[in-house]
Coordinates of C-alpha atoms in Angstrom, one line a residue:
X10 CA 52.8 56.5 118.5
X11 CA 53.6 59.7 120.5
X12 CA 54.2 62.9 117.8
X13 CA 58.2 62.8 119.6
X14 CA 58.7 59.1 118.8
X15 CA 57.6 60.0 115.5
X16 CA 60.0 63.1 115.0
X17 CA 62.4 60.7 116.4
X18 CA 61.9 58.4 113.9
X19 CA 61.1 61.0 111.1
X20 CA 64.6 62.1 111.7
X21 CA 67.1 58.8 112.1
X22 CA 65.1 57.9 108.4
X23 CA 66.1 61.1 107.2
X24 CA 69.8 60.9 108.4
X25 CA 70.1 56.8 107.1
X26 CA 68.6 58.3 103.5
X27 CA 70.8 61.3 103.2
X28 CA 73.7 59.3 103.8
X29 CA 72.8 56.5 101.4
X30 CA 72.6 59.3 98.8
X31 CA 75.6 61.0 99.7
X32 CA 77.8 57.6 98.9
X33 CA 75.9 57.6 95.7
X34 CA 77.1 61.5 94.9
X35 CA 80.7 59.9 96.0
X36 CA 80.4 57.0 93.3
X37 CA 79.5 59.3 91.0
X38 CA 82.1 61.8 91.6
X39 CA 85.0 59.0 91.3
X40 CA 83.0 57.2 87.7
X41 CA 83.0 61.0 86.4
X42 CA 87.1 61.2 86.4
X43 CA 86.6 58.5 83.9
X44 CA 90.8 56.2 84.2
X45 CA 92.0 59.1 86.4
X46 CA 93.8 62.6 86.0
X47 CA 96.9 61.1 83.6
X48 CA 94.7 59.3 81.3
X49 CA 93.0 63.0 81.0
X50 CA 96.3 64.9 80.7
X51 CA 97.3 63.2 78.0
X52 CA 94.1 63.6 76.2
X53 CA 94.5 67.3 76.9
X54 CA 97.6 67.7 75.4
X55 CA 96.6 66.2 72.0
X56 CA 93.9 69.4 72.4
X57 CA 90.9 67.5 72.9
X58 CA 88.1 67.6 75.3
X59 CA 87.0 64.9 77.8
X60 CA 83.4 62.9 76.9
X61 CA 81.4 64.7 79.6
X62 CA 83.4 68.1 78.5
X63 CA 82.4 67.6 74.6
X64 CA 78.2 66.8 75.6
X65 CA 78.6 69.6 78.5
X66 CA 79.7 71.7 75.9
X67 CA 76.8 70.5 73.2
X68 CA 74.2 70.6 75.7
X69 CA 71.6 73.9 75.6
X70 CA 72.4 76.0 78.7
X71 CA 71.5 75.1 82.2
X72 CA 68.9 72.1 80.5
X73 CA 68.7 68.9 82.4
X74 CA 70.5 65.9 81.1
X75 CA 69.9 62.3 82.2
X76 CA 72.5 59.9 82.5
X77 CA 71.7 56.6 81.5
X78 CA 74.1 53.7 82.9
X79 CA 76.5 55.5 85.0
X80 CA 77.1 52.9 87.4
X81 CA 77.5 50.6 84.3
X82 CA 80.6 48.3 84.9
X83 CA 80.9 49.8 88.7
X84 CA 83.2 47.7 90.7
X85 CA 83.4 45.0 87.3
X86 CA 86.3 43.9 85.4
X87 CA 89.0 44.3 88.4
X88 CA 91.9 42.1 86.8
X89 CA 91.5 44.9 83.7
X90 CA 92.2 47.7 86.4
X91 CA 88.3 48.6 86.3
X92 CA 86.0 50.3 83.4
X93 CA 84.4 53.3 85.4
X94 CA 81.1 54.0 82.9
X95 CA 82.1 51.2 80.9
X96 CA 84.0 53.3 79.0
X97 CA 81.1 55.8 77.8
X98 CA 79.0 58.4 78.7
X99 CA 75.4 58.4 77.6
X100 CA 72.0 60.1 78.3
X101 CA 69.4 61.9 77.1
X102 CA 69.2 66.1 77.0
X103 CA 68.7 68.6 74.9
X104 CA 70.4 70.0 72.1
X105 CA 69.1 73.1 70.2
X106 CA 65.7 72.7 71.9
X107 CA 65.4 68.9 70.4
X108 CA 65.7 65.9 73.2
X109 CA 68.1 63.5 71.6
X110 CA 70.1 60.5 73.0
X111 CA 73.5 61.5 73.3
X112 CA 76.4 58.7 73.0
X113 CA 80.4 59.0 74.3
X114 CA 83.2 57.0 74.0
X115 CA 85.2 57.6 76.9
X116 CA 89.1 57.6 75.4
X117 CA 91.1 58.0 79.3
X118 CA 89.2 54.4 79.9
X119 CA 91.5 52.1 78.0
X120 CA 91.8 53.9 74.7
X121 CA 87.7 54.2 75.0
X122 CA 88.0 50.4 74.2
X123 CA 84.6 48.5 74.5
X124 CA 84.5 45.7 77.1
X125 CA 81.0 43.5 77.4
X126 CA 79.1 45.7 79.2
X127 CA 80.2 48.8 77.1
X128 CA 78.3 47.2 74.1
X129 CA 75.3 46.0 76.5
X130 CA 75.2 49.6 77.7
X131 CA 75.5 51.3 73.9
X132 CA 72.5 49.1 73.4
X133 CA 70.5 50.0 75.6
X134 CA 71.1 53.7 74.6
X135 CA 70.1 52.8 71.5
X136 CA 66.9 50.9 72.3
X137 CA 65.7 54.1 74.0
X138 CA 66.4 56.3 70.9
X139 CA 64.3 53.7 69.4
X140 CA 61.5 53.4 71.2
X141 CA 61.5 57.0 71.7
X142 CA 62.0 57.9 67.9
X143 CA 65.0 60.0 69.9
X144 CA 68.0 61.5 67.2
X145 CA 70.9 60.0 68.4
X146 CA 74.6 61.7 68.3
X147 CA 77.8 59.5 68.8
X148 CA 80.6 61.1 69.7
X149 CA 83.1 58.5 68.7
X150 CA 86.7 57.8 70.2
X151 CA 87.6 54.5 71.1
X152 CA 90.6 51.9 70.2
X153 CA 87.5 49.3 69.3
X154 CA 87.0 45.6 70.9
X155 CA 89.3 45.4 74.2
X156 CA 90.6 41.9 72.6
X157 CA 91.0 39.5 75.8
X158 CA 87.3 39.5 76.0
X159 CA 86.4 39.3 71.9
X160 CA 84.7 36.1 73.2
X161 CA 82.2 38.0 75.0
X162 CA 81.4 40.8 72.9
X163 CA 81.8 39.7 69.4
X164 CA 79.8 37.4 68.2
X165 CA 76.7 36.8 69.7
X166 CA 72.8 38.6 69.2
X167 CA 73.1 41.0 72.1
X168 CA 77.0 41.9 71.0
X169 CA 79.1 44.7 68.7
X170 CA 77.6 43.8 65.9
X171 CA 73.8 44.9 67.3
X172 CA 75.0 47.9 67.3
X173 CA 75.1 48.4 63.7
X174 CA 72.1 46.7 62.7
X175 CA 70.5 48.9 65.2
X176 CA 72.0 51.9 63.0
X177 CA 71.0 50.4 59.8
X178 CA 66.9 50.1 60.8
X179 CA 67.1 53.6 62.7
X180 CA 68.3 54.9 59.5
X181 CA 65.9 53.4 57.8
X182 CA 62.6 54.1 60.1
X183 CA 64.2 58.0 59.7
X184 CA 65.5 58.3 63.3
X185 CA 68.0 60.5 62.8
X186 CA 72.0 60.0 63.8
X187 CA 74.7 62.3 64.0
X188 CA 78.3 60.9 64.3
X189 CA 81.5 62.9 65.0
X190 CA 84.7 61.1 65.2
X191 CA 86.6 63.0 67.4
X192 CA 89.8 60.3 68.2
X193 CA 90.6 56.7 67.0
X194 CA 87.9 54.8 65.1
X195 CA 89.1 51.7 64.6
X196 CA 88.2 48.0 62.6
X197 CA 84.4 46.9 63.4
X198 CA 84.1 50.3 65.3
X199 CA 84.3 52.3 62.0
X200 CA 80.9 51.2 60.9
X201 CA 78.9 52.9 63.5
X202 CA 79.7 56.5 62.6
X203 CA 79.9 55.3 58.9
X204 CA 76.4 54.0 59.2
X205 CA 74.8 56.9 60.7
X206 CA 73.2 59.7 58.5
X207 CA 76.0 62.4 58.7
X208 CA 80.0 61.6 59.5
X209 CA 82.2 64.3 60.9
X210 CA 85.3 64.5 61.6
X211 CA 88.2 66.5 63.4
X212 CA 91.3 67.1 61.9
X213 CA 94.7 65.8 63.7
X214 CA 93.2 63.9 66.3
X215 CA 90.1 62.2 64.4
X216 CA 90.9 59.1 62.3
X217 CA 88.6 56.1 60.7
X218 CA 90.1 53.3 59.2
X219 CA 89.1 49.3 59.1
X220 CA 92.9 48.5 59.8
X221 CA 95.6 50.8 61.2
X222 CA 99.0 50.8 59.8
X223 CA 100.7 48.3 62.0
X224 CA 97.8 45.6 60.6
X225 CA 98.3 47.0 56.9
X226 CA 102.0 46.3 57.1
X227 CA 101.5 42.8 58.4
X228 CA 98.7 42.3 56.0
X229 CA 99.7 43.5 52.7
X230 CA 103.9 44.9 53.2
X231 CA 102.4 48.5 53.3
X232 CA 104.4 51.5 54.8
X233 CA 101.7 54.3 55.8
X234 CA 101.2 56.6 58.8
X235 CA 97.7 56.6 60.3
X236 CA 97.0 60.3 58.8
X237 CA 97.3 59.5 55.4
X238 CA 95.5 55.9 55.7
X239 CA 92.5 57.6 57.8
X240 CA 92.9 60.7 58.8
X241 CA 90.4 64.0 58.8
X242 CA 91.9 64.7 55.4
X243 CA 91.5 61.5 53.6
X244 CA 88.1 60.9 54.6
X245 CA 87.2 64.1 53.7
X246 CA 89.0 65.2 50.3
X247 CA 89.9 61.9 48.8
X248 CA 87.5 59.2 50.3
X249 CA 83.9 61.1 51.2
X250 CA 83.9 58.8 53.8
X251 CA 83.0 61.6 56.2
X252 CA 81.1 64.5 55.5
X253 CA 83.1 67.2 56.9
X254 CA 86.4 68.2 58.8
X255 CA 87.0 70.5 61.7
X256 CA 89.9 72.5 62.8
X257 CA 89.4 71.2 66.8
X258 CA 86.6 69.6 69.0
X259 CA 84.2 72.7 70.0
X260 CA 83.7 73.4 66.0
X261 CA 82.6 70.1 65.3
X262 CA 80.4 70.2 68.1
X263 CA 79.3 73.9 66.9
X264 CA 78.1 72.4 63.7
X265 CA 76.1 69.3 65.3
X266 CA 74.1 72.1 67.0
X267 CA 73.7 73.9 63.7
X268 CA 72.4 70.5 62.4
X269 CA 70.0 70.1 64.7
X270 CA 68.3 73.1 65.0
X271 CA 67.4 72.6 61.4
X272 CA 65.6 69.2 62.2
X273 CA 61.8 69.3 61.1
X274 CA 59.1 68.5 63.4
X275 CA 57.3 64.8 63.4
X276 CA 54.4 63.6 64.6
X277 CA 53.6 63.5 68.5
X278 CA 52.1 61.0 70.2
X279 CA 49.6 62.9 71.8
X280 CA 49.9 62.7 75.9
X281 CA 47.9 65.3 77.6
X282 CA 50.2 68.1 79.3
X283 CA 49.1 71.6 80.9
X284 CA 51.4 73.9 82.9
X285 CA 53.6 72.1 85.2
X286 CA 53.0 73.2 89.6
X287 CA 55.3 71.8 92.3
X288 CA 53.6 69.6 95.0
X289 CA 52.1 71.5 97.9
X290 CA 53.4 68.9 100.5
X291 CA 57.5 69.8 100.3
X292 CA 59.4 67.0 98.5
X293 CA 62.1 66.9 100.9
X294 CA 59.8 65.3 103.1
X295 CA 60.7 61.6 101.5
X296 CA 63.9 61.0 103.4
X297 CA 62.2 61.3 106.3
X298 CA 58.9 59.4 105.7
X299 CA 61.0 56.3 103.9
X300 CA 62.1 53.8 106.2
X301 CA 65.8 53.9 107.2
X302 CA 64.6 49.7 107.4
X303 CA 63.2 47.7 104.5
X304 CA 60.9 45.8 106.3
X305 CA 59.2 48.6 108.3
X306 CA 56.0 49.5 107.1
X307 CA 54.9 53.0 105.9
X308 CA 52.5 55.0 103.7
X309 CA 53.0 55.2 100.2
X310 CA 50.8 58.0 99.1
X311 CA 52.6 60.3 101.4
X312 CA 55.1 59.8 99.5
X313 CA 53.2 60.3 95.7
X314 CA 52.0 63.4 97.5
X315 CA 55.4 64.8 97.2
X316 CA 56.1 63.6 93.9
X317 CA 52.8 64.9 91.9
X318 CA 52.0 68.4 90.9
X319 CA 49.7 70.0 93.6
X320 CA 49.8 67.2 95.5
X321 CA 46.9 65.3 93.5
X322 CA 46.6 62.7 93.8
X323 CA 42.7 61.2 92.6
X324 CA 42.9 57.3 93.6
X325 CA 40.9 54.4 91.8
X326 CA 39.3 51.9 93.6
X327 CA 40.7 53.1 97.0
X328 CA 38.8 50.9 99.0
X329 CA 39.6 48.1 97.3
X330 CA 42.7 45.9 96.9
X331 CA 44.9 48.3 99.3
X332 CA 48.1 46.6 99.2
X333 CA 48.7 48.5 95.6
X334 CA 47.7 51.8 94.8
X335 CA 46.4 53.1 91.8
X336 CA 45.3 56.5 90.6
X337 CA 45.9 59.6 88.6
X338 CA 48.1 62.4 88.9
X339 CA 50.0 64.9 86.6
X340 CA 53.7 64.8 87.1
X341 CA 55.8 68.3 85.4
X342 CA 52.3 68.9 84.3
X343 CA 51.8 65.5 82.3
X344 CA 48.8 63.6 83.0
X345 CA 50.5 59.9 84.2
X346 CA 48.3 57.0 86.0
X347 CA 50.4 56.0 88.7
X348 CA 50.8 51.8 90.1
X349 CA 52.6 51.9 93.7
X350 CA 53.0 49.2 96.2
X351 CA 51.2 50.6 99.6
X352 CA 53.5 49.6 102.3
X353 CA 50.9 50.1 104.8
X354 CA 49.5 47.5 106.7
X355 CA 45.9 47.9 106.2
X356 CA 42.5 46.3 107.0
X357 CA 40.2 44.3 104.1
X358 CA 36.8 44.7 103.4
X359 CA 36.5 41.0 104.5
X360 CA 38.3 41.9 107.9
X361 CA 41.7 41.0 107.0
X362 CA 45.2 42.3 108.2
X363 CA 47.2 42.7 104.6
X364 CA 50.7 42.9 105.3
X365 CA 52.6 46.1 103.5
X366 CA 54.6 45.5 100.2
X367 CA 52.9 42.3 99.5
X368 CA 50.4 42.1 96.4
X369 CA 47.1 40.1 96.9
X370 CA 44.7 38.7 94.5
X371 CA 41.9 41.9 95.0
X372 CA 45.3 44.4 94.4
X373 CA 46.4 42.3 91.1
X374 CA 43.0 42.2 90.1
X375 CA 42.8 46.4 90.7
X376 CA 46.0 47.0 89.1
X377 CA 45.3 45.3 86.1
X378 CA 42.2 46.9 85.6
X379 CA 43.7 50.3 86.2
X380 CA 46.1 49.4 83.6
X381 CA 43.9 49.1 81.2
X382 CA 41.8 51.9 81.7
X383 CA 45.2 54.2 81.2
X384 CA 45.4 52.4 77.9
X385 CA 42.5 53.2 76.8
X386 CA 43.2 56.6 77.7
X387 CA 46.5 57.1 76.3
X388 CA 47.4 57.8 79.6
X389 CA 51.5 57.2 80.8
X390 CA 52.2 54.7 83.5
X391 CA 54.7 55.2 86.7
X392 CA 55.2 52.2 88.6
X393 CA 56.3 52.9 92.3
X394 CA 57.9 49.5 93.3
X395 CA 58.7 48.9 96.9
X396 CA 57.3 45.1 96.7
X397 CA 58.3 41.9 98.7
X398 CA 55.9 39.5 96.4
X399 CA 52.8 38.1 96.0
X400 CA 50.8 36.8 99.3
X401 CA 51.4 33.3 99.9
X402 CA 49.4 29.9 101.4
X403 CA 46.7 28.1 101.1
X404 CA 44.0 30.8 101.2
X405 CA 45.9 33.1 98.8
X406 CA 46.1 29.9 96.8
X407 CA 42.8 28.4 97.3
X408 CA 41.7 32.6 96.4
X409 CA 43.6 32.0 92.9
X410 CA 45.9 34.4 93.2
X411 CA 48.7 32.8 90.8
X412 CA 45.7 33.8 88.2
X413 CA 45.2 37.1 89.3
X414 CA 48.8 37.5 89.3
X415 CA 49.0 36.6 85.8
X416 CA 46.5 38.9 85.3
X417 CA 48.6 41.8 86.4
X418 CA 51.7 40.6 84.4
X419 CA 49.6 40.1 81.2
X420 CA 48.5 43.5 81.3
X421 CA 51.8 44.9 81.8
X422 CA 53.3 43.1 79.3
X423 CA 50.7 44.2 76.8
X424 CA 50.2 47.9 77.5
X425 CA 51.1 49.9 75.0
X426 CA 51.6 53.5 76.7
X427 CA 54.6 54.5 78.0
X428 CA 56.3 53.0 81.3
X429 CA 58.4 54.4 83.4
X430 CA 59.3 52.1 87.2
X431 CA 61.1 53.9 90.2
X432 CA 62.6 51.3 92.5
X433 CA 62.1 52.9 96.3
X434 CA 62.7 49.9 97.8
X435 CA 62.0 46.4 97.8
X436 CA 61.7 44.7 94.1
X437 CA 61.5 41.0 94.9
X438 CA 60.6 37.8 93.1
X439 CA 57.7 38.2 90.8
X440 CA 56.7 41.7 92.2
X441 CA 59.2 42.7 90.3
X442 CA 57.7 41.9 86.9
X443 CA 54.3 42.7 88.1
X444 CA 55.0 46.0 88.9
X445 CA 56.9 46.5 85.4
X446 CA 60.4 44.8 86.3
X447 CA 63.2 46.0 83.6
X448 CA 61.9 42.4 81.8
X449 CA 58.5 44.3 80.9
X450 CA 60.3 47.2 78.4
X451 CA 59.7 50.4 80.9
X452 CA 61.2 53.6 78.4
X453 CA 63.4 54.2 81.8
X454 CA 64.1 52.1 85.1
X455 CA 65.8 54.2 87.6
X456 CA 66.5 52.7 91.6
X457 CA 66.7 55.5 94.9
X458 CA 69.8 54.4 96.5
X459 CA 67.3 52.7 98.8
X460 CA 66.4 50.2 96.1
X461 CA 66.8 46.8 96.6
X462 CA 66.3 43.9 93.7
X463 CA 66.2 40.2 94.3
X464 CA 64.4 36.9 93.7
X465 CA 63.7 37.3 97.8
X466 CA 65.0 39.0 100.8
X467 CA 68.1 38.4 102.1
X468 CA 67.3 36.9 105.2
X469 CA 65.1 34.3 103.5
X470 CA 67.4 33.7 100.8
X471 CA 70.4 33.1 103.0
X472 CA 68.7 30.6 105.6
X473 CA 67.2 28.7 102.4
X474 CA 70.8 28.5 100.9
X475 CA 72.0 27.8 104.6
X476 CA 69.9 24.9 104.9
X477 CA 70.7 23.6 101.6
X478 CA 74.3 23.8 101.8
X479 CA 74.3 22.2 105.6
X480 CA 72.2 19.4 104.1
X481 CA 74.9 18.9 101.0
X482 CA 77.9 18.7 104.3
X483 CA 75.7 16.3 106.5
X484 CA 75.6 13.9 103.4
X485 CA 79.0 14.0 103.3
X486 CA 79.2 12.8 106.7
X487 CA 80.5 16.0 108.5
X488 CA 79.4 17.5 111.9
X489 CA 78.3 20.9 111.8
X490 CA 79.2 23.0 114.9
X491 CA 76.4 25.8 115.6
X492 CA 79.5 27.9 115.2
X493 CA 80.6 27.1 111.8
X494 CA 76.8 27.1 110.8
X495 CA 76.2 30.8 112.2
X496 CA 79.8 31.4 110.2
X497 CA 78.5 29.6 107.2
X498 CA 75.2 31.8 107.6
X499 CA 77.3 35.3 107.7
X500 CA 79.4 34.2 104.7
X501 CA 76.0 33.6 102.4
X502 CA 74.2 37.1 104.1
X503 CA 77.0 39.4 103.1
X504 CA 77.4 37.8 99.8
X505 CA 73.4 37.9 99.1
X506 CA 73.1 41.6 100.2
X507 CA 75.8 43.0 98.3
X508 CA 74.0 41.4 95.2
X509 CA 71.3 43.1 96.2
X510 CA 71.5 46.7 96.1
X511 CA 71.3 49.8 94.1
X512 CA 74.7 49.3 92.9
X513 CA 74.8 45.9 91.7
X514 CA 71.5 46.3 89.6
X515 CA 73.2 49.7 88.0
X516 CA 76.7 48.1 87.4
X517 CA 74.5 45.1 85.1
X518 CA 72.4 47.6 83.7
X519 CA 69.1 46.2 85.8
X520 CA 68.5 49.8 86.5
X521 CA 69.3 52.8 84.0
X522 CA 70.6 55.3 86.9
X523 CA 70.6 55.5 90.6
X524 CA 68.7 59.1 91.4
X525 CA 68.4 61.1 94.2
X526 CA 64.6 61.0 95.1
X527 CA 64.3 64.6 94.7
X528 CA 64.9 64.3 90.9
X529 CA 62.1 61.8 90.5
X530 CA 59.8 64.6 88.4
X531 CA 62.4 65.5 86.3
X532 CA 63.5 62.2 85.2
X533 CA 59.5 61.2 84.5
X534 CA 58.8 64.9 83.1
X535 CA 62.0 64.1 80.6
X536 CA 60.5 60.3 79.7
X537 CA 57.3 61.3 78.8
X538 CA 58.5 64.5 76.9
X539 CA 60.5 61.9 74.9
X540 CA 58.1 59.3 74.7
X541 CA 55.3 61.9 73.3
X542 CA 57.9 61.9 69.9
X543 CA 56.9 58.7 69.2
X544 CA 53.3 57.9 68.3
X545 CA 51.2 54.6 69.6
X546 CA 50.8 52.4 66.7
X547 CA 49.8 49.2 68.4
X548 CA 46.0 48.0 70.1
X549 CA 45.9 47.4 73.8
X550 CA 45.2 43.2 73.4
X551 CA 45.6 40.7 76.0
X552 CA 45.9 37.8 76.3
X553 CA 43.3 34.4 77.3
X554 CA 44.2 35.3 80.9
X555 CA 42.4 38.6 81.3
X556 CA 38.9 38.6 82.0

């Protein structure tokens, strides 16, 4: 290829990927006005700040703060009028120099009320606080269950009620959490702030009660006004419910800072970090070298060039099982072993052509060895996933490769270090959980809005479904023109590639955020900053599989 066809080609993939993040900074700009400017107003004039206003505000200055679940809900629940967020804004950032999980209830979104994927998303927040031994703070204000869909968030393991058993054993295991009720706290809601270590509370517009005072007067006859049931006052002065009341928002937030800048310091778990340097080869680079096309072919460690400090990267076994690389870097200056699919098409050792993005028995067996060395090194894992599968036919089967396969998975499944995936591009079938799929517990998941996640591509998927659906119309006796088959063909496509993209895996939480690639340090840098407050207590084991 000619240096101008490959400018040429440098530059249309550097348009196709600035554009594809530009609609992401659209989305995000539309999710961040939460149910739109006269939901807002009318928070305003009850003189309290909006959920991003109230963590901007208790956020250190100019730190980073990562969102977790943004997308959550995007383009879900449109006979409810939407749930942009799914009601709540969480993440992780600092406050008073200490990296806590930050949790809130988004009040201009239906009152703040929680829909399915509003409790799916708390938990997740809450898993990472756990796993991280992160202090959580809620800032709570939300009307409670949205009732037409109690079915699918009451009663079940993964529903409302997780949440407050998840309180109950961070509590107990000392992971601290700070709650402020700064609105409506209503019915089940009320436990969560009640069932965190310290309750605050806001006078006028903060009030906590199990039932509000249209239920009391159906219940028991009772005349009350919601103030005197459960308001600041009450649960200060005459209940001790809550700790504390504050004269508006900003002083309650004032004193969660005081709080916690008076936290002690735990144990660490010990990763190895020196001064962070930028990469040598310029980062801005990736748009170009990434494929505007999935299926073209291209060379992963260019990329991990631009994404590790220096631009050093020292590879293991490069000669060896070429369709993954494996190797170690330091990323923000923490020493990480990094697991990327090599989308080059490169030659064996035994002469043959492996085809880009496709993991083969020598790769799984590479991979899983790599994985256990960082293990036994205490050593962080990033997996780069841009994966179409594992190599199929008879001589990939003959070769064993469903056993080396299983290698791979067992070790991921068993490592005990940290895990973080990125999802460049392709996450398909079982590359997905070999390369540490959201199934395998990484601490964070995030997609480039190039990622794509499926059981297979699209074009496979579709004629497979094609040819099962034409079979199901021919049994039935009917004649299928070429034109209603092409039609029939174009239906299942469009339907299979929307499920497909960055979006969809965000909006179900596949995916903790969609990131521009440019903040793929920060976000690792911030993981393994959080994971290092949370000590390894288990063995590296495996299973009968891994020889």
């Amino acid at each position: 290829m000619t240096k101008k066809i490959q400018d040429l080609e440098f530059n249309k993939n550097e348009d196709e990927n600035r554009l594809l993040l530009k609609d992401v900074e659209k989305e995000l700009a539309k999710i961040a006005k939460g149910g739109g400017e006269k939901a807002a107003a009318k928070q305003k004039e009850k003189g309290k700040l909006l959920a991003r206003e109230r963590i901007e505000y208790l956020l250190d200055a100019n730190s980073p703060f990562f969102e977790v679940g943004a997308f959550t809900a995007h383009d879900m629940y449109k006979a409810e009028g939407g749930c942009p967020s799914a009601g709540v804004v969480a993440g992780i950032g600092r406050v008073s120099g200490r990296l806590c999980m930050i949790v809130a209830n988004d009040a201009t979104v239906k009152a703040g009320a929680w829909f399915p994927m509003t409790a799916k998303k708390n938990l997740r927040a809450q898993e990472i606080a756990m796993e991280n031994r992160l202090p959580v703070i809620y800032l709570v204000d939300s009307a409670g269950v949205y009732l037409p869909m109690q079915d699918e968030i009451f009663p079940d393991k993964e529903h409302f009620g997780r949440m407050f058993r998840n309180n109950a054993i961070m509590s107990s295991e000392g992971i601290i959490q700070i709650a402020a009720i700064m609105g409506s706290c209503v019915a089940g809601g009320a436990y969560l702030p009640i069932m965190s270590d310290e309750a605050l509370i806001v006078d006028k517009t903060g009030s906590i009660f199990l039932a509000g005072p249209y239920l009391v007067k159906a219940a028991i006859g009772e005349d009350i006004d919601q103030e005197t049931l459960g308001g600041a006052t009450t649960q200060s002065e005459i209940s001790g419910v809550t700790d504390n009341k504050y004269p508006d928002d900003k002083s309650c937030l004032d004193a969660i800072k005081k709080m916690m800048d008076k936290i002690g310091h735990f144990e660490k778990a010990g990763f190895d970090r020196v001064k962070a340097q930028p990469p040598t080869k310029d980062p801005k680079e990736i748009f170009g070298i990434l494929p505007s096309s999935r299926a073209k072919p291209y060379d992963m460690e260019e990329i991990i060039h631009r994404l590790v400090d220096n631009s050093d990267f020292q590879q293991y076994k490069e000669g060896y099982g070429q369709s993954i690389l494996c190797g170690y870097a330091r990323i923000e200056g923490w020493a990480v072993g990094i697991v990327a699919n090599n989308r080059k098409i490169v030659k064996s050792k035994k002469g043959e052509m492996q085809i880009g993005g496709v993991i083969y028995s020598d790769s799984a067996d590479k991979a899983a060895r790599f994985i256990m060395i960082c293990n036994q090194k205490k050593i962080p894992l990033v997996f780069l996933q841009d994966v179409t599968g594992f190599m199929v036919g008879s001589r990939s089967e003959h070769g064993g490769i469903i056993k080396d396969g299983a290698k791979l998975v067992n070790a991921v499944a068993n490592s005990v270090v940290p895990k973080f995936t990125v999802i460049i591009g392709n996450s398909f079938g079982a590359g997905n959980y070999a390369m540490c799929g959201k199934a395998y517990d990484p601490r964070l998941i995030v997609g480039w809005p190039s990622a794509k996640i499926a059981v297979m591509g699209g074009e496979q998927a579709a004629k497979t479904i094609l040819q099962i659906q034409v079979s199901a119309l021919k049994a039935r006796g009917e004649v299928i023109e070429p034109e209603k088959e092409a039609e029939i063909l174009k239906t299942i496509t469009d339907k299979y590639n929307t499920q497909t993209t960055a979006y969809y895996a965000a909006s179900r939480l596949w995916i903790d955020a969609i990131i521009d690639p440019l903040k793929t340090r920060e976000m690792i840098g911030i993981g393994i900053e959080m994971a290092n407050h949370s000590p390894i207590t288990k063995r590296f084991n495996v299973g009968v599989l891994q020889t």
